[in-house]
PDB file of C-alpha atoms in Angstrom:
ATOM      1  CA  UNK A   1      -2.018  -1.526 -47.201  1.00 38.00           C
ATOM      2  CA  UNK A   2      -5.369   0.226 -46.741  1.00 45.00           C
ATOM      3  CA  UNK A   3      -8.177  -1.106 -48.909  1.00 54.00           C
ATOM      4  CA  UNK A   4      -9.389   1.185 -51.639  1.00 61.00           C
ATOM      5  CA  UNK A   5     -12.879   2.438 -50.868  1.00 74.00           C
ATOM      6  CA  UNK A   6     -15.517   1.162 -53.263  1.00 80.00           C
ATOM      7  CA  UNK A   7     -17.764   3.613 -55.069  1.00 88.00           C
ATOM      8  CA  UNK A   8     -21.517   3.536 -54.280  1.00 87.00           C
ATOM      9  CA  UNK A   9     -22.198   2.076 -57.735  1.00 89.00           C
ATOM     10  CA  UNK A  10     -19.621  -0.680 -57.175  1.00 92.00           C
ATOM     11  CA  UNK A  11     -21.142  -1.468 -53.777  1.00 91.00           C
ATOM     12  CA  UNK A  12     -24.632  -1.675 -55.267  1.00 93.00           C
ATOM     13  CA  UNK A  13     -23.393  -4.204 -57.809  1.00 95.00           C
ATOM     14  CA  UNK A  14     -21.754  -6.207 -54.996  1.00 95.00           C
ATOM     15  CA  UNK A  15     -25.102  -6.210 -53.185  1.00 94.00           C
ATOM     16  CA  UNK A  16     -26.989  -7.291 -56.318  1.00 95.00           C
ATOM     17  CA  UNK A  17     -24.629 -10.222 -56.857  1.00 97.00           C
ATOM     18  CA  UNK A  18     -24.859 -11.239 -53.187  1.00 96.00           C
ATOM     19  CA  UNK A  19     -28.650 -11.049 -53.293  1.00 95.00           C
ATOM     20  CA  UNK A  20     -28.680 -13.217 -56.431  1.00 96.00           C
ATOM     21  CA  UNK A  21     -26.670 -15.950 -54.707  1.00 96.00           C
ATOM     22  CA  UNK A  22     -28.826 -15.751 -51.559  1.00 95.00           C
ATOM     23  CA  UNK A  23     -31.957 -16.235 -53.675  1.00 95.00           C
ATOM     24  CA  UNK A  24     -30.399 -19.101 -55.632  1.00 96.00           C
ATOM     25  CA  UNK A  25     -29.530 -20.908 -52.388  1.00 94.00           C
ATOM     26  CA  UNK A  26     -33.272 -21.152 -51.732  1.00 90.00           C
ATOM     27  CA  UNK A  27     -33.553 -23.274 -54.873  1.00 92.00           C
ATOM     28  CA  UNK A  28     -30.382 -25.381 -55.108  1.00 94.00           C
ATOM     29  CA  UNK A  29     -27.188 -26.273 -53.273  1.00 95.00           C
ATOM     30  CA  UNK A  30     -24.088 -24.124 -53.463  1.00 96.00           C
ATOM     31  CA  UNK A  31     -22.229 -26.936 -55.237  1.00 96.00           C
ATOM     32  CA  UNK A  32     -24.766 -26.946 -58.082  1.00 96.00           C
ATOM     33  CA  UNK A  33     -24.879 -23.163 -58.531  1.00 97.00           C
ATOM     34  CA  UNK A  34     -22.783 -21.894 -61.433  1.00 97.00           C
ATOM     35  CA  UNK A  35     -21.500 -18.426 -62.237  1.00 96.00           C
ATOM     36  CA  UNK A  36     -23.947 -18.421 -65.143  1.00 96.00           C
ATOM     37  CA  UNK A  37     -26.821 -18.990 -62.690  1.00 97.00           C
ATOM     38  CA  UNK A  38     -25.656 -15.936 -60.742  1.00 97.00           C
ATOM     39  CA  UNK A  39     -25.364 -13.881 -63.927  1.00 96.00           C
ATOM     40  CA  UNK A  40     -28.924 -14.794 -64.887  1.00 95.00           C
ATOM     41  CA  UNK A  41     -30.258 -13.998 -61.417  1.00 95.00           C
ATOM     42  CA  UNK A  42     -28.439 -10.693 -60.808  1.00 93.00           C
ATOM     43  CA  UNK A  43     -28.478  -9.878 -63.778  1.00 88.00           C
ATOM     44  CA  UNK A  44     -24.980  -8.640 -64.548  1.00 93.00           C
ATOM     45  CA  UNK A  45     -22.612  -9.311 -67.412  1.00 95.00           C
ATOM     46  CA  UNK A  46     -19.872 -11.905 -67.102  1.00 95.00           C
ATOM     47  CA  UNK A  47     -17.224  -9.178 -67.330  1.00 96.00           C
ATOM     48  CA  UNK A  48     -18.915  -7.243 -64.524  1.00 96.00           C
ATOM     49  CA  UNK A  49     -19.085 -10.321 -62.284  1.00 97.00           C
ATOM     50  CA  UNK A  50     -15.387 -11.059 -62.726  1.00 97.00           C
ATOM     51  CA  UNK A  51     -14.562  -7.425 -62.059  1.00 96.00           C
ATOM     52  CA  UNK A  52     -16.082  -7.938 -58.598  1.00 96.00           C
ATOM     53  CA  UNK A  53     -15.323 -11.586 -57.787  1.00 96.00           C
ATOM     54  CA  UNK A  54     -12.871 -14.197 -59.035  1.00 96.00           C
ATOM     55  CA  UNK A  55     -15.450 -16.991 -58.709  1.00 97.00           C
ATOM     56  CA  UNK A  56     -18.401 -18.118 -56.596  1.00 97.00           C
ATOM     57  CA  UNK A  57     -16.041 -19.162 -53.791  1.00 96.00           C
ATOM     58  CA  UNK A  58     -14.654 -15.659 -53.442  1.00 97.00           C
ATOM     59  CA  UNK A  59     -18.242 -14.396 -53.459  1.00 97.00           C
ATOM     60  CA  UNK A  60     -19.084 -16.778 -50.609  1.00 96.00           C
ATOM     61  CA  UNK A  61     -16.041 -15.556 -48.655  1.00 96.00           C
ATOM     62  CA  UNK A  62     -17.171 -11.952 -49.219  1.00 96.00           C
ATOM     63  CA  UNK A  63     -20.604 -12.848 -47.813  1.00 95.00           C
ATOM     64  CA  UNK A  64     -18.972 -14.420 -44.775  1.00 93.00           C
ATOM     65  CA  UNK A  65     -16.901 -11.284 -44.200  1.00 91.00           C
ATOM     66  CA  UNK A  66     -20.093  -9.199 -44.336  1.00 89.00           C
ATOM     67  CA  UNK A  67     -21.682 -11.427 -41.717  1.00 85.00           C
ATOM     68  CA  UNK A  68     -18.650 -11.376 -39.431  1.00 83.00           C
ATOM     69  CA  UNK A  69     -18.532  -7.579 -39.539  1.00 82.00           C
ATOM     70  CA  UNK A  70     -22.173  -7.444 -38.450  1.00 78.00           C
ATOM     71  CA  UNK A  71     -21.540 -10.082 -35.783  1.00 74.00           C
ATOM     72  CA  UNK A  72     -18.551  -8.135 -34.479  1.00 76.00           C
ATOM     73  CA  UNK A  73     -20.749  -5.082 -33.979  1.00 74.00           C
ATOM     74  CA  UNK A  74     -23.269  -7.193 -32.065  1.00 71.00           C
ATOM     75  CA  UNK A  75     -20.619  -8.656 -29.756  1.00 69.00           C
ATOM     76  CA  UNK A  76     -19.309  -5.169 -29.047  1.00 74.00           C
ATOM     77  CA  UNK A  77     -22.818  -4.024 -28.148  1.00 71.00           C
ATOM     78  CA  UNK A  78     -23.358  -7.036 -25.865  1.00 69.00           C
ATOM     79  CA  UNK A  79     -20.068  -6.464 -24.051  1.00 71.00           C
ATOM     80  CA  UNK A  80     -21.131  -2.903 -23.212  1.00 75.00           C
ATOM     81  CA  UNK A  81     -24.835  -3.523 -22.607  1.00 68.00           C
ATOM     82  CA  UNK A  82     -26.803  -4.129 -19.478  1.00 67.00           C
ATOM     83  CA  UNK A  83     -28.337  -7.611 -19.175  1.00 56.00           C
ATOM     84  CA  UNK A  84     -31.784  -6.087 -19.660  1.00 61.00           C
ATOM     85  CA  UNK A  85     -30.776  -5.057 -23.194  1.00 66.00           C
ATOM     86  CA  UNK A  86     -29.515  -8.489 -24.260  1.00 61.00           C
ATOM     87  CA  UNK A  87     -32.688  -9.820 -25.885  1.00 60.00           C
ATOM     88  CA  UNK A  88     -33.366  -6.589 -27.770  1.00 66.00           C
ATOM     89  CA  UNK A  89     -29.838  -6.581 -29.223  1.00 66.00           C
ATOM     90  CA  UNK A  90     -30.109 -10.234 -30.279  1.00 64.00           C
ATOM     91  CA  UNK A  91     -33.494  -9.629 -31.946  1.00 64.00           C
ATOM     92  CA  UNK A  92     -32.155  -6.618 -33.831  1.00 66.00           C
ATOM     93  CA  UNK A  93     -29.111  -8.588 -34.951  1.00 63.00           C
ATOM     94  CA  UNK A  94     -31.226 -11.514 -36.115  1.00 62.00           C
ATOM     95  CA  UNK A  95     -33.552  -9.322 -38.143  1.00 62.00           C
ATOM     96  CA  UNK A  96     -30.635  -7.422 -39.637  1.00 61.00           C
ATOM     97  CA  UNK A  97     -28.927 -10.312 -41.394  1.00 74.00           C
ATOM     98  CA  UNK A  98     -31.313 -13.248 -41.313  1.00 79.00           C
ATOM     99  CA  UNK A  99     -31.168 -13.971 -45.072  1.00 85.00           C
ATOM    100  CA  UNK A 100     -27.391 -13.725 -45.132  1.00 87.00           C
ATOM    101  CA  UNK A 101     -26.989 -16.149 -42.229  1.00 84.00           C
ATOM    102  CA  UNK A 102     -29.452 -18.676 -43.675  1.00 85.00           C
ATOM    103  CA  UNK A 103     -27.548 -18.591 -46.978  1.00 91.00           C
ATOM    104  CA  UNK A 104     -24.177 -19.047 -45.270  1.00 91.00           C
ATOM    105  CA  UNK A 105     -25.503 -22.047 -43.356  1.00 88.00           C
ATOM    106  CA  UNK A 106     -25.785 -23.812 -46.707  1.00 90.00           C
ATOM    107  CA  UNK A 107     -22.223 -23.101 -47.851  1.00 94.00           C
ATOM    108  CA  UNK A 108     -19.404 -25.382 -46.715  1.00 92.00           C
ATOM    109  CA  UNK A 109     -15.989 -24.735 -48.236  1.00 93.00           C
ATOM    110  CA  UNK A 110     -12.442 -24.605 -46.877  1.00 90.00           C
ATOM    111  CA  UNK A 111     -12.822 -20.885 -46.152  1.00 92.00           C
ATOM    112  CA  UNK A 112     -16.547 -20.684 -45.403  1.00 94.00           C
ATOM    113  CA  UNK A 113     -17.825 -22.744 -42.480  1.00 91.00           C
ATOM    114  CA  UNK A 114     -20.217 -20.603 -40.463  1.00 88.00           C
ATOM    115  CA  UNK A 115     -20.580 -22.927 -37.483  1.00 88.00           C
ATOM    116  CA  UNK A 116     -16.836 -23.290 -36.961  1.00 90.00           C
ATOM    117  CA  UNK A 117     -16.240 -19.566 -37.308  1.00 87.00           C
ATOM    118  CA  UNK A 118     -19.061 -18.675 -34.905  1.00 84.00           C
ATOM    119  CA  UNK A 119     -17.685 -21.107 -32.335  1.00 91.00           C
ATOM    120  CA  UNK A 120     -14.240 -19.514 -32.570  1.00 90.00           C
ATOM    121  CA  UNK A 121     -15.706 -16.026 -32.354  1.00 82.00           C
ATOM    122  CA  UNK A 122     -17.897 -16.815 -29.333  1.00 84.00           C
ATOM    123  CA  UNK A 123     -15.017 -18.534 -27.558  1.00 92.00           C
ATOM    124  CA  UNK A 124     -12.703 -15.551 -28.062  1.00 89.00           C
ATOM    125  CA  UNK A 125     -15.452 -13.204 -26.883  1.00 81.00           C
ATOM    126  CA  UNK A 126     -15.930 -15.180 -23.669  1.00 88.00           C
ATOM    127  CA  UNK A 127     -12.195 -15.384 -22.958  1.00 92.00           C
ATOM    128  CA  UNK A 128     -11.859 -11.636 -23.399  1.00 88.00           C
ATOM    129  CA  UNK A 129     -14.671 -10.943 -20.954  1.00 85.00           C
ATOM    130  CA  UNK A 130     -13.971 -13.479 -18.192  1.00 88.00           C
ATOM    131  CA  UNK A 131     -11.227 -14.640 -15.852  1.00 91.00           C
ATOM    132  CA  UNK A 132     -10.912 -17.733 -13.714  1.00 89.00           C
ATOM    133  CA  UNK A 133      -9.094 -21.053 -13.448  1.00 92.00           C
ATOM    134  CA  UNK A 134     -11.537 -22.845 -15.762  1.00 94.00           C
ATOM    135  CA  UNK A 135     -12.240 -20.051 -18.212  1.00 93.00           C
ATOM    136  CA  UNK A 136     -10.995 -22.023 -21.231  1.00 94.00           C
ATOM    137  CA  UNK A 137     -13.395 -24.854 -20.456  1.00 96.00           C
ATOM    138  CA  UNK A 138     -16.165 -22.345 -19.724  1.00 94.00           C
ATOM    139  CA  UNK A 139     -15.443 -20.590 -23.022  1.00 94.00           C
ATOM    140  CA  UNK A 140     -15.736 -23.872 -24.906  1.00 95.00           C
ATOM    141  CA  UNK A 141     -19.133 -24.659 -23.380  1.00 93.00           C
ATOM    142  CA  UNK A 142     -20.329 -21.084 -23.923  1.00 89.00           C
ATOM    143  CA  UNK A 143     -19.216 -21.094 -27.566  1.00 91.00           C
ATOM    144  CA  UNK A 144     -20.818 -24.445 -28.326  1.00 92.00           C
ATOM    145  CA  UNK A 145     -24.086 -23.424 -26.661  1.00 89.00           C
ATOM    146  CA  UNK A 146     -24.385 -19.957 -28.169  1.00 84.00           C
ATOM    147  CA  UNK A 147     -23.447 -21.172 -31.644  1.00 86.00           C
ATOM    148  CA  UNK A 148     -25.945 -24.034 -31.497  1.00 87.00           C
ATOM    149  CA  UNK A 149     -28.652 -21.606 -30.377  1.00 83.00           C
ATOM    150  CA  UNK A 150     -27.910 -19.152 -33.150  1.00 79.00           C
ATOM    151  CA  UNK A 151     -27.831 -21.856 -35.827  1.00 81.00           C
ATOM    152  CA  UNK A 152     -31.059 -23.316 -34.474  1.00 82.00           C
ATOM    153  CA  UNK A 153     -32.704 -19.902 -34.446  1.00 77.00           C
ATOM    154  CA  UNK A 154     -31.985 -19.244 -38.098  1.00 75.00           C
ATOM    155  CA  UNK A 155     -32.866 -22.790 -39.139  1.00 77.00           C
ATOM    156  CA  UNK A 156     -36.229 -22.723 -37.321  1.00 77.00           C
ATOM    157  CA  UNK A 157     -37.037 -19.181 -38.412  1.00 70.00           C
ATOM    158  CA  UNK A 158     -37.065 -20.333 -42.050  1.00 68.00           C
ATOM    159  CA  UNK A 159     -40.334 -22.175 -41.481  1.00 73.00           C
ATOM    160  CA  UNK A 160     -42.039 -20.614 -38.463  1.00 72.00           C
ATOM    161  CA  UNK A 161     -42.143 -17.328 -36.549  1.00 67.00           C
ATOM    162  CA  UNK A 162     -40.171 -17.404 -33.313  1.00 65.00           C
ATOM    163  CA  UNK A 163     -40.920 -15.519 -30.139  1.00 67.00           C
ATOM    164  CA  UNK A 164     -38.553 -12.958 -28.714  1.00 62.00           C
ATOM    165  CA  UNK A 165     -37.810 -15.363 -25.849  1.00 70.00           C
ATOM    166  CA  UNK A 166     -36.880 -18.342 -28.062  1.00 73.00           C
ATOM    167  CA  UNK A 167     -33.372 -18.662 -26.613  1.00 71.00           C
ATOM    168  CA  UNK A 168     -34.784 -18.666 -23.086  1.00 72.00           C
ATOM    169  CA  UNK A 169     -37.351 -21.328 -23.973  1.00 76.00           C
ATOM    170  CA  UNK A 170     -34.476 -23.564 -25.031  1.00 80.00           C
ATOM    171  CA  UNK A 171     -31.876 -22.685 -22.399  1.00 79.00           C
ATOM    172  CA  UNK A 172     -34.072 -22.928 -19.301  1.00 79.00           C
ATOM    173  CA  UNK A 173     -35.248 -26.555 -19.768  1.00 82.00           C
ATOM    174  CA  UNK A 174     -31.720 -27.643 -20.732  1.00 84.00           C
ATOM    175  CA  UNK A 175     -30.242 -25.903 -17.699  1.00 83.00           C
ATOM    176  CA  UNK A 176     -32.794 -27.479 -15.384  1.00 84.00           C
ATOM    177  CA  UNK A 177     -32.202 -30.937 -16.833  1.00 85.00           C
ATOM    178  CA  UNK A 178     -28.429 -30.655 -16.513  1.00 84.00           C
ATOM    179  CA  UNK A 179     -28.772 -29.871 -12.813  1.00 83.00           C
ATOM    180  CA  UNK A 180     -31.648 -32.310 -12.268  1.00 82.00           C
ATOM    181  CA  UNK A 181     -33.966 -29.458 -11.337  1.00 79.00           C
ATOM    182  CA  UNK A 182     -36.579 -29.830 -14.066  1.00 75.00           C
ATOM    183  CA  UNK A 183     -39.297 -30.713 -11.543  1.00 76.00           C
ATOM    184  CA  UNK A 184     -38.352 -28.069  -8.975  1.00 77.00           C
ATOM    185  CA  UNK A 185     -41.214 -25.553  -9.160  1.00 80.00           C
ATOM    186  CA  UNK A 186     -39.440 -23.070  -6.896  1.00 82.00           C
ATOM    187  CA  UNK A 187     -36.378 -22.897  -9.148  1.00 81.00           C
ATOM    188  CA  UNK A 188     -38.562 -22.647 -12.255  1.00 76.00           C
ATOM    189  CA  UNK A 189     -40.546 -19.758 -10.756  1.00 79.00           C
ATOM    190  CA  UNK A 190     -37.315 -17.979  -9.786  1.00 81.00           C
ATOM    191  CA  UNK A 191     -35.890 -18.316 -13.311  1.00 76.00           C
ATOM    192  CA  UNK A 192     -39.091 -17.097 -14.933  1.00 72.00           C
ATOM    193  CA  UNK A 193     -39.179 -14.084 -12.615  1.00 74.00           C
ATOM    194  CA  UNK A 194     -35.550 -13.276 -13.400  1.00 70.00           C
ATOM    195  CA  UNK A 195     -36.120 -13.542 -17.153  1.00 66.00           C
ATOM    196  CA  UNK A 196     -39.108 -11.198 -17.004  1.00 64.00           C
ATOM    197  CA  UNK A 197     -36.994  -8.635 -15.145  1.00 55.00           C
ATOM    198  CA  UNK A 198     -34.318  -8.900 -17.831  1.00 53.00           C
ATOM    199  CA  UNK A 199     -36.774  -8.650 -20.722  1.00 54.00           C
ATOM    200  CA  UNK A 200     -40.201  -7.064 -20.040  1.00 51.00           C
ATOM    201  CA  UNK A 201     -41.479  -8.312 -23.428  1.00 50.00           C
ATOM    202  CA  UNK A 202     -41.464 -11.949 -22.263  1.00 49.00           C
TER     203      UNK A 202
END
């Protein structure tokens, strides 16, 4: 059955309630936040809240669905983009739902586990884009790496500004260490040159 489209006024109330929970998560844990806290922060009436959400857990699931829809759009863009556009797309994505992602990182319920869901999403994305005898193993490594990077980005960005090339600053040293090439100046110079060609802002 097709979902009934929400009116603009209904959507604005959804957004106000979501924003209230995001702000509250800067002050206390999800477990300690009550519906009354959300009502005070929104502010909306109790009847209005329950018209939109059954409880705070359904609200958290709604927030996760919002994030996944945004993430889906990003993955679609990456699958169609040239490598030179990768960093710009990631930066735009990060700026677009930073607060939402940071909030979701603090919620851990049976239905809302951002890390696990991102890993599954990244793994499926890799499998859909690649073939080969070891693609399942490759997909696992890709998913773990990309999810860890994204979680680290949002965690670090809470306290300090990050450069556009943050993911490269992390990936390059790790890559070189894995292959015992961290002291190979020729390889380092080649990687830096390649990265600058991919992203002129570096």
